[in-house]
GROMACS .gro file of N, CA and C in nm:
model
  447
    1GLY      N    1   2.336   5.869   9.885
    1GLY     CA    2   2.315   5.988   9.793
    1GLY      C    3   2.400   6.113   9.829
    2PHE      N    4   2.470   6.103   9.948
    2PHE     CA    5   2.541   6.226   9.985
    2PHE      C    6   2.691   6.217   9.939
    3ASP      N    7   2.730   6.107   9.881
    3ASP     CA    8   2.868   6.091   9.845
    3ASP      C    9   2.885   6.164   9.707
    4THR      N   10   2.890   6.301   9.719
    4THR     CA   11   2.885   6.387   9.597
    4THR      C   12   3.022   6.429   9.555
    5HIS      N   13   3.093   6.342   9.490
    5HIS     CA   14   3.224   6.375   9.434
    5HIS      C   15   3.212   6.450   9.306
    6ASP      N   16   3.089   6.454   9.253
    6ASP     CA   17   3.060   6.524   9.133
    6ASP      C   18   2.919   6.586   9.146
    7ASP      N   19   2.904   6.705   9.082
    7ASP     CA   20   2.763   6.765   9.076
    7ASP      C   21   2.707   6.779   9.220
    8HIS      N   22   2.786   6.823   9.320
    8HIS     CA   23   2.745   6.833   9.451
    8HIS      C   24   2.609   6.901   9.481
    9ASP      N   25   2.596   7.019   9.435
    9ASP     CA   26   2.484   7.107   9.468
    9ASP      C   27   2.351   7.039   9.434
   10ALA      N   28   2.333   6.993   9.302
   10ALA     CA   29   2.213   6.925   9.265
   10ALA      C   30   2.195   6.788   9.339
   11ARG      N   31   2.304   6.715   9.357
   11ARG     CA   32   2.285   6.586   9.423
   11ARG      C   33   2.256   6.588   9.569
   12SER      N   34   2.318   6.691   9.631
   12SER     CA   35   2.307   6.693   9.771
   12SER      C   36   2.162   6.755   9.811
   13ILE      N   37   2.116   6.841   9.725
   13ILE     CA   38   1.971   6.902   9.746
   13ILE      C   39   1.875   6.789   9.741
   14LYS      N   40   1.883   6.696   9.641
   14LYS     CA   41   1.802   6.582   9.623
   14LYS      C   42   1.811   6.485   9.749
   15ALA      N   43   1.930   6.461   9.780
   15ALA     CA   44   1.952   6.366   9.902
   15ALA      C   45   1.900   6.428  10.024
   16MET      N   46   1.909   6.557  10.048
   16MET     CA   47   1.864   6.621  10.171
   16MET      C   48   1.707   6.618  10.169
   17ASP      N   49   1.651   6.644  10.059
   17ASP     CA   50   1.503   6.632  10.041
   17ASP      C   51   1.458   6.493  10.082
   18LYS      N   52   1.518   6.394  10.024
   18LYS     CA   53   1.485   6.252  10.047
   18LYS      C   54   1.499   6.229  10.197
   19MET      N   55   1.605   6.265  10.257
   19MET     CA   56   1.628   6.240  10.402
   19MET      C   57   1.529   6.302  10.484
   20THR      N   58   1.498   6.432  10.464
   20THR     CA   59   1.393   6.501  10.543
   20THR      C   60   1.264   6.446  10.530
   21ASN      N   61   1.235   6.398  10.412
   21ASN     CA   62   1.097   6.330  10.390
   21ASN      C   63   1.101   6.196  10.469
   22CYS      N   64   1.210   6.118  10.471
   22CYS     CA   65   1.216   5.996  10.553
   22CYS      C   66   1.205   6.012  10.700
   23VAL      N   67   1.265   6.122  10.749
   23VAL     CA   68   1.263   6.161  10.886
   23VAL      C   69   1.120   6.200  10.926
   24GLY      N   70   1.050   6.282  10.841
   24GLY     CA   71   0.916   6.309  10.871
   24GLY      C   72   0.827   6.190  10.866
   25ALA      N   73   0.845   6.097  10.772
   25ALA     CA   74   0.763   5.972  10.764
   25ALA      C   75   0.792   5.897  10.897
   26LEU      N   76   0.913   5.883  10.937
   26LEU     CA   77   0.948   5.823  11.062
   26LEU      C   78   0.868   5.870  11.188
   27TRP      N   79   0.865   6.002  11.206
   27TRP     CA   80   0.796   6.062  11.319
   27TRP      C   81   0.643   6.045  11.294
   28ASN      N   82   0.591   6.055  11.177
   28ASN     CA   83   0.451   6.035  11.153
   28ASN      C   84   0.403   5.897  11.186
   29PHE      N   85   0.486   5.792  11.139
   29PHE     CA   86   0.466   5.654  11.177
   29PHE      C   87   0.478   5.619  11.320
   30ALA      N   88   0.571   5.680  11.391
   30ALA     CA   89   0.580   5.669  11.536
   30ALA      C   90   0.458   5.725  11.611
   31GLU      N   91   0.410   5.837  11.558
   31GLU     CA   92   0.294   5.896  11.616
   31GLU      C   93   0.167   5.796  11.602
   32GLN      N   94   0.161   5.740  11.472
   32GLN     CA   95   0.050   5.649  11.450
   32GLN      C   96   0.064   5.524  11.545
   33LEU      N   97   0.179   5.480  11.576
   33LEU     CA   98   0.200   5.363  11.658
   33LEU      C   99   0.192   5.395  11.807
   34GLY      N  100   0.191   5.531  11.844
   34GLY     CA  101   0.187   5.569  11.983
   34GLY      C  102   0.317   5.560  12.047
   35ILE      N  103   0.423   5.562  11.972
   35ILE     CA  104   0.562   5.541  12.038
   35ILE      C  105   0.650   5.666  12.016
   36SER      N  106   0.604   5.767  11.966
   36SER     CA  107   0.685   5.890  11.932
   36SER      C  108   0.743   5.944  12.062
   37ASP      N  109   0.687   5.930  12.176
   37ASP     CA  110   0.738   5.982  12.295
   37ASP      C  111   0.856   5.891  12.360
   38ARG      N  112   0.883   5.777  12.287
   38ARG     CA  113   0.984   5.686  12.338
   38ARG      C  114   1.103   5.674  12.244
   39LEU      N  115   1.107   5.752  12.140
   39LEU     CA  116   1.210   5.753  12.046
   39LEU      C  117   1.313   5.858  12.071
   40VAL      N  118   1.435   5.814  12.046
   40VAL     CA  119   1.560   5.908  12.028
   40VAL      C  120   1.606   5.882  11.889
   41VAL      N  121   1.599   5.975  11.802
   41VAL     CA  122   1.645   5.961  11.663
   41VAL      C  123   1.785   6.021  11.650
   42SER      N  124   1.874   5.953  11.586
   42SER     CA  125   2.007   6.006  11.560
   42SER      C  126   2.032   5.994  11.408
   43ILE      N  127   2.064   6.103  11.352
   43ILE     CA  128   2.100   6.118  11.209
   43ILE      C  129   2.249   6.169  11.208
   44ALA      N  130   2.335   6.080  11.152
   44ALA     CA  131   2.478   6.117  11.155
   44ALA      C  132   2.543   6.090  11.027
   45SER      N  133   2.649   6.156  11.004
   45SER     CA  134   2.743   6.138  10.887
   45SER      C  135   2.868   6.063  10.937
   46ASP      N  136   2.916   5.978  10.852
   46ASP     CA  137   3.053   5.916  10.909
   46ASP      C  138   3.158   6.006  10.860
   47PHE      N  139   3.136   6.105  10.777
   47PHE     CA  140   3.234   6.207  10.743
   47PHE      C  141   3.158   6.329  10.675
   48GLY      N  142   3.221   6.431  10.663
   48GLY     CA  143   3.165   6.538  10.592
   48GLY      C  144   3.205   6.563  10.450
   49ARG      N  145   3.176   6.672  10.390
   49ARG     CA  146   3.218   6.716  10.254
   49ARG      C  147   3.303   6.835  10.271
   50THR      N  148   3.412   6.847  10.188
   50THR     CA  149   3.498   6.956  10.181
   50THR      C  150   3.432   7.090  10.169
   51PRO      N  151   3.490   7.206  10.224
   51PRO     CA  152   3.435   7.328  10.190
   51PRO      C  153   3.462   7.381  10.051
   52TYR      N  154   3.537   7.299   9.968
   52TYR     CA  155   3.575   7.343   9.838
   52TYR      C  156   3.521   7.242   9.734
   53TYR      N  157   3.497   7.301   9.614
   53TYR     CA  158   3.457   7.217   9.504
   53TYR      C  159   3.581   7.151   9.428
   54ASN      N  160   3.564   7.033   9.379
   54ASN     CA  161   3.664   6.968   9.301
   54ASN      C  162   3.637   7.004   9.156
   55ASP      N  163   3.721   6.947   9.070
   55ASP     CA  164   3.709   6.967   8.917
   55ASP      C  165   3.567   6.926   8.867
   56GLY      N  166   3.508   6.831   8.927
   56GLY     CA  167   3.380   6.790   8.877
   56GLY      C  168   3.259   6.850   8.939
   57LYS      N  169   3.285   6.969   8.998
   57LYS     CA  170   3.176   7.046   9.080
   57LYS      C  171   3.123   6.968   9.195
   58GLY      N  172   3.208   6.884   9.245
   58GLY     CA  173   3.164   6.792   9.360
   58GLY      C  174   3.253   6.830   9.479
   59LYS      N  175   3.227   6.763   9.595
   59LYS     CA  176   3.301   6.782   9.710
   59LYS      C  177   3.347   6.646   9.756
   60ASP      N  178   3.477   6.644   9.803
   60ASP     CA  179   3.531   6.517   9.844
   60ASP      C  180   3.510   6.504   9.993
   61HIS      N  181   3.564   6.392  10.050
   61HIS     CA  182   3.556   6.360  10.190
   61HIS      C  183   3.626   6.468  10.276
   62TRP      N  184   3.570   6.488  10.403
   62TRP     CA  185   3.618   6.580  10.487
   62TRP      C  186   3.615   6.518  10.627
   63ASN      N  187   3.701   6.542  10.710
   63ASN     CA  188   3.707   6.468  10.840
   63ASN      C  189   3.608   6.522  10.950
   64TYR      N  190   3.534   6.626  10.916
   64TYR     CA  191   3.434   6.675  11.013
   64TYR      C  192   3.293   6.644  10.962
   65GLY      N  193   3.220   6.572  11.032
   65GLY     CA  194   3.087   6.542  11.002
   65GLY      C  195   2.982   6.622  11.096
   66SER      N  196   2.858   6.564  11.096
   66SER     CA  197   2.760   6.623  11.188
   66SER      C  198   2.662   6.523  11.237
   67THR      N  199   2.603   6.545  11.344
   67THR     CA  200   2.500   6.457  11.393
   67THR      C  201   2.373   6.543  11.439
   68ILE      N  202   2.257   6.484  11.414
   68ILE     CA  203   2.139   6.548  11.454
   68ILE      C  204   2.077   6.455  11.555
   69LEU      N  205   2.040   6.498  11.678
   69LEU     CA  206   1.974   6.407  11.771
   69LEU      C  207   1.827   6.467  11.791
   70MET      N  208   1.728   6.386  11.787
   70MET     CA  209   1.592   6.433  11.802
   70MET      C  210   1.518   6.347  11.896
   71GLN      N  211   1.443   6.417  11.982
   71GLN     CA  212   1.344   6.344  12.075
   71GLN      C  213   1.222   6.443  12.095
   72LYS      N  214   1.112   6.385  12.094
   72LYS     CA  215   0.984   6.465  12.122
   72LYS      C  216   0.990   6.526  12.253
   73ASN      N  217   0.966   6.658  12.257
   73ASN     CA  218   0.960   6.742  12.381
   73ASN      C  219   1.082   6.730  12.464
   74ALA      N  220   1.199   6.712  12.406
   74ALA     CA  221   1.328   6.705  12.484
   74ALA      C  222   1.367   6.849  12.525
   75SER      N  223   1.415   6.852  12.650
   75SER     CA  224   1.460   6.978  12.711
   75SER      C  225   1.588   7.027  12.643
   76TRP      N  226   1.665   6.931  12.581
   76TRP     CA  227   1.789   6.960  12.524
   76TRP      C  228   1.786   7.001  12.379
   77ALA      N  229   1.664   7.005  12.315
   77ALA     CA  230   1.651   7.017  12.176
   77ALA      C  231   1.667   7.166  12.133
   78ASN      N  232   1.666   7.180  11.999
   78ASN     CA  233   1.670   7.314  11.931
   78ASN      C  234   1.799   7.401  11.967
   79ARG      N  235   1.908   7.334  11.961
   79ARG     CA  236   2.033   7.405  11.993
   79ARG      C  237   2.154   7.348  11.909
   80VAL      N  238   2.258   7.411  11.905
   80VAL     CA  239   2.385   7.370  11.839
   80VAL      C  240   2.485   7.349  11.939
   81ILE      N  241   2.565   7.244  11.931
   81ILE     CA  242   2.679   7.232  12.016
   81ILE      C  243   2.799   7.198  11.923
   82GLY      N  244   2.898   7.276  11.944
   82GLY     CA  245   3.019   7.273  11.864
   82GLY      C  246   3.018   7.376  11.757
   83LYS      N  247   3.132   7.413  11.698
   83LYS     CA  248   3.144   7.519  11.605
   83LYS      C  249   3.264   7.490  11.518
   84THR      N  250   3.257   7.546  11.391
   84THR     CA  251   3.363   7.537  11.299
   84THR      C  252   3.402   7.671  11.258
   85THR      N  253   3.512   7.692  11.188
   85THR     CA  254   3.552   7.805  11.131
   85THR      C  255   3.473   7.817  10.993
   86GLU      N  256   3.495   7.930  10.923
   86GLU     CA  257   3.437   7.952  10.795
   86GLU      C  258   3.476   7.842  10.697
   87LEU      N  259   3.590   7.787  10.723
   87LEU     CA  260   3.657   7.680  10.630
   87LEU      C  261   3.624   7.544  10.686
   88HIS      N  262   3.526   7.529  10.778
   88HIS     CA  263   3.484   7.396  10.821
   88HIS      C  264   3.582   7.323  10.898
   89LYS      N  265   3.664   7.392  10.979
   89LYS     CA  266   3.763   7.330  11.070
   89LYS      C  267   3.701   7.348  11.207
   90ALA      N  268   3.712   7.239  11.288
   90ALA     CA  269   3.647   7.235  11.419
   90ALA      C  270   3.723   7.329  11.514
   91LEU      N  271   3.637   7.400  11.590
   91LEU     CA  272   3.690   7.478  11.699
   91LEU      C  273   3.679   7.407  11.838
   92LYS      N  274   3.773   7.408  11.925
   92LYS     CA  275   3.770   7.341  12.059
   92LYS      C  276   3.660   7.409  12.142
   93ILE      N  277   3.590   7.330  12.221
   93ILE     CA  278   3.495   7.382  12.315
   93ILE      C  279   3.528   7.334  12.463
   94ASN      N  280   3.481   7.412  12.547
   94ASN     CA  281   3.486   7.381  12.688
   94ASN      C  282   3.388   7.275  12.716
   95PRO      N  283   3.426   7.156  12.776
   95PRO     CA  284   3.340   7.041  12.787
   95PRO      C  285   3.222   7.064  12.890
   96THR      N  286   3.237   7.168  12.971
   96THR     CA  287   3.124   7.198  13.067
   96THR      C  288   3.040   7.302  13.020
   97SER      N  289   3.090   7.420  12.981
   97SER     CA  290   3.015   7.537  12.930
   97SER      C  291   2.971   7.518  12.792
   98LEU      N  292   3.038   7.438  12.715
   98LEU     CA  293   3.016   7.414  12.566
   98LEU      C  294   3.048   7.536  12.480
   99GLN      N  295   3.110   7.630  12.540
   99GLN     CA  296   3.161   7.752  12.468
   99GLN      C  297   3.295   7.733  12.403
  100VAL      N  298   3.320   7.803  12.296
  100VAL     CA  299   3.450   7.793  12.226
  100VAL      C  300   3.567   7.827  12.328
  101ASP      N  301   3.660   7.746  12.326
  101ASP     CA  302   3.765   7.754  12.426
  101ASP      C  303   3.890   7.692  12.363
  102ALA      N  304   3.990   7.764  12.342
  102ALA     CA  305   4.113   7.720  12.287
  102ALA      C  306   4.186   7.611  12.365
  103ASN      N  307   4.152   7.601  12.496
  103ASN     CA  308   4.210   7.499  12.584
  103ASN      C  309   4.111   7.383  12.603
  104GLY      N  310   4.000   7.390  12.526
  104GLY     CA  311   3.896   7.288  12.537
  104GLY      C  312   3.927   7.161  12.462
  105ILE      N  313   3.824   7.095  12.409
  105ILE     CA  314   3.832   6.967  12.344
  105ILE      C  315   3.770   6.979  12.206
  106GLU      N  316   3.807   6.902  12.118
  106GLU     CA  317   3.736   6.888  11.989
  106GLU      C  318   3.643   6.784  11.992
  107LEU      N  319   3.509   6.810  11.969
  107LEU     CA  320   3.402   6.711  11.973
  107LEU      C  321   3.432   6.599  11.869
  108GLU      N  322   3.401   6.474  11.913
  108GLU     CA  323   3.427   6.364  11.821
  108GLU      C  324   3.299   6.273  11.828
  109PRO      N  325   3.280   6.193  11.739
  109PRO     CA  326   3.160   6.102  11.743
  109PRO      C  327   3.154   6.022  11.873
  110ALA      N  328   3.266   5.990  11.933
  110ALA     CA  329   3.265   5.906  12.060
  110ALA      C  330   3.193   5.989  12.172
  111HIS      N  331   3.212   6.123  12.174
  111HIS     CA  332   3.139   6.203  12.267
  111HIS      C  333   2.982   6.192  12.251
  112ILE      N  334   2.942   6.197  12.127
  112ILE     CA  335   2.798   6.185  12.104
  112ILE      C  336   2.745   6.041  12.154
  113HIS      N  337   2.818   5.938  12.112
  113HIS     CA  338   2.774   5.804  12.131
  113HIS      C  339   2.781   5.781  12.283
  114GLN      N  340   2.882   5.830  12.357
  114GLN     CA  341   2.882   5.813  12.501
  114GLN      C  342   2.763   5.883  12.565
  115ASN      N  343   2.731   6.003  12.521
  115ASN     CA  344   2.614   6.075  12.570
  115ASN      C  345   2.493   5.986  12.544
  116LEU      N  346   2.479   5.930  12.424
  116LEU     CA  347   2.359   5.858  12.407
  116LEU      C  348   2.350   5.728  12.494
  117ARG      N  349   2.460   5.660  12.512
  117ARG     CA  350   2.470   5.553  12.601
  117ARG      C  351   2.423   5.587  12.741
  118ASN      N  352   2.471   5.695  12.790
  118ASN     CA  353   2.442   5.741  12.934
  118ASN      C  354   2.289   5.775  12.936
  119TYR      N  355   2.250   5.858  12.836
  119TYR     CA  356   2.111   5.899  12.835
  119TYR      C  357   2.011   5.781  12.826
  120LEU      N  358   2.043   5.688  12.743
  120LEU     CA  359   1.953   5.569  12.731
  120LEU      C  360   1.979   5.460  12.839
  121GLY      N  361   2.065   5.490  12.928
  121GLY     CA  362   2.095   5.390  13.046
  121GLY      C  363   2.150   5.265  12.998
  122ILE      N  364   2.239   5.261  12.895
  122ILE     CA  365   2.295   5.139  12.849
  122ILE      C  366   2.445   5.141  12.858
  123ALA      N  367   2.501   5.247  12.917
  123ALA     CA  368   2.651   5.252  12.922
  123ALA      C  369   2.723   5.138  12.985
  124ALA      N  370   2.649   5.084  13.089
  124ALA     CA  371   2.708   4.973  13.167
  124ALA      C  372   2.675   4.833  13.113
  125ASN      N  373   2.593   4.824  13.011
  125ASN     CA  374   2.548   4.705  12.957
  125ASN      C  375   2.668   4.626  12.901
  126PRO      N  376   2.675   4.486  12.925
  126PRO     CA  377   2.782   4.420  12.881
  126PRO      C  378   2.802   4.423  12.726
  127ALA      N  379   2.698   4.427  12.658
  127ALA     CA  380   2.704   4.427  12.510
  127ALA      C  381   2.770   4.574  12.463
  128THR      N  382   2.721   4.671  12.532
  128THR     CA  383   2.779   4.811  12.508
  128THR      C  384   2.927   4.810  12.538
  129GLN      N  385   2.973   4.745  12.650
  129GLN     CA  386   3.111   4.744  12.692
  129GLN      C  387   3.202   4.670  12.594
  130ARG      N  388   3.144   4.591  12.510
  130ARG     CA  389   3.227   4.528  12.408
  130ARG      C  390   3.287   4.625  12.300
  131PHE      N  391   3.219   4.745  12.298
  131PHE     CA  392   3.251   4.846  12.197
  131PHE      C  393   3.299   4.976  12.272
  132THR      N  394   3.423   4.979  12.313
  132THR     CA  395   3.468   5.094  12.404
  132THR      C  396   3.475   5.215  12.319
  133LEU      N  397   3.464   5.333  12.385
  133LEU     CA  398   3.482   5.464  12.329
  133LEU      C  399   3.581   5.541  12.390
  134GLU      N  400   3.682   5.571  12.316
  134GLU     CA  401   3.798   5.646  12.368
  134GLU      C  402   3.776   5.793  12.360
  135THR      N  403   3.738   5.859  12.473
  135THR     CA  404   3.720   5.993  12.481
  135THR      C  405   3.805   6.061  12.577
  136ALA      N  406   3.868   6.180  12.540
  136ALA     CA  407   3.953   6.247  12.634
  136ALA      C  408   3.888   6.306  12.755
  137ALA      N  409   3.757   6.353  12.731
  137ALA     CA  410   3.693   6.426  12.832
  137ALA      C  411   3.544   6.395  12.829
  138ALA      N  412   3.482   6.392  12.946
  138ALA     CA  413   3.328   6.380  12.940
  138ALA      C  414   3.263   6.499  12.899
  139VAL      N  415   3.161   6.497  12.805
  139VAL     CA  416   3.091   6.610  12.770
  139VAL      C  417   2.937   6.569  12.771
  140ASP      N  418   2.875   6.626  12.867
  140ASP     CA  419   2.737   6.586  12.900
  140ASP      C  420   2.645   6.696  12.840
  141PHE      N  421   2.602   6.686  12.712
  141PHE     CA  422   2.516   6.782  12.649
  141PHE      C  423   2.369   6.745  12.646
  142LEU      N  424   2.336   6.625  12.702
  142LEU     CA  425   2.190   6.587  12.698
  142LEU      C  426   2.123   6.619  12.827
  143HIS      N  427   2.204   6.662  12.929
  143HIS     CA  428   2.137   6.704  13.061
  143HIS      C  429   2.156   6.850  13.090
  144THR      N  430   2.160   6.926  12.986
  144THR     CA  431   2.176   7.069  13.005
  144THR      C  432   2.116   7.140  12.887
  145THR      N  433   2.083   7.267  12.893
  145THR     CA  434   2.037   7.346  12.787
  145THR      C  435   2.138   7.444  12.731
  146ALA      N  436   2.266   7.431  12.783
  146ALA     CA  437   2.376   7.503  12.725
  146ALA      C  438   2.398   7.472  12.571
  147GLN      N  439   2.444   7.575  12.501
  147GLN     CA  440   2.482   7.556  12.370
  147GLN      C  441   2.607   7.640  12.336
  148THR      N  442   2.660   7.600  12.223
  148THR     CA  443   2.784   7.683  12.168
  148THR      C  444   2.741   7.802  12.098
  149THR      N  445   2.785   7.924  12.133
  149THR     CA  446   2.754   8.041  12.073
  149THR      C  447   2.871   8.103  11.993
   0.00000   0.00000   0.00000
């Protein structure tokens, strides 16, 4: 529902509403099953939407996406890592401080997936090793409370 090449505003609002309802239902169901304290939920886009509208009042594909990571009572929650310009172009960040740094790195999905693999203790698993992640630098944002400001 987020592939809004036309009528972006109306369609994306409906899609966001559906998604947030589904995420709420997921957490409610996990609570009912007694497993909510064992979940790490990842909500990610494979690409973003342009900061500009096209002729159909839509937005086309953009190479910057986003990811939301959720875990009950996580020390690393409620913060933002990474930053873009007003025109949705990524700014580089220092991989340790997570602050904007022109000499830093641009966050990529591989950084997020490597963090999740490390956090979940599956980075060395043979099945995981079949799918390598090419990252220029290690960014450990799940074992810190630092954020990009």
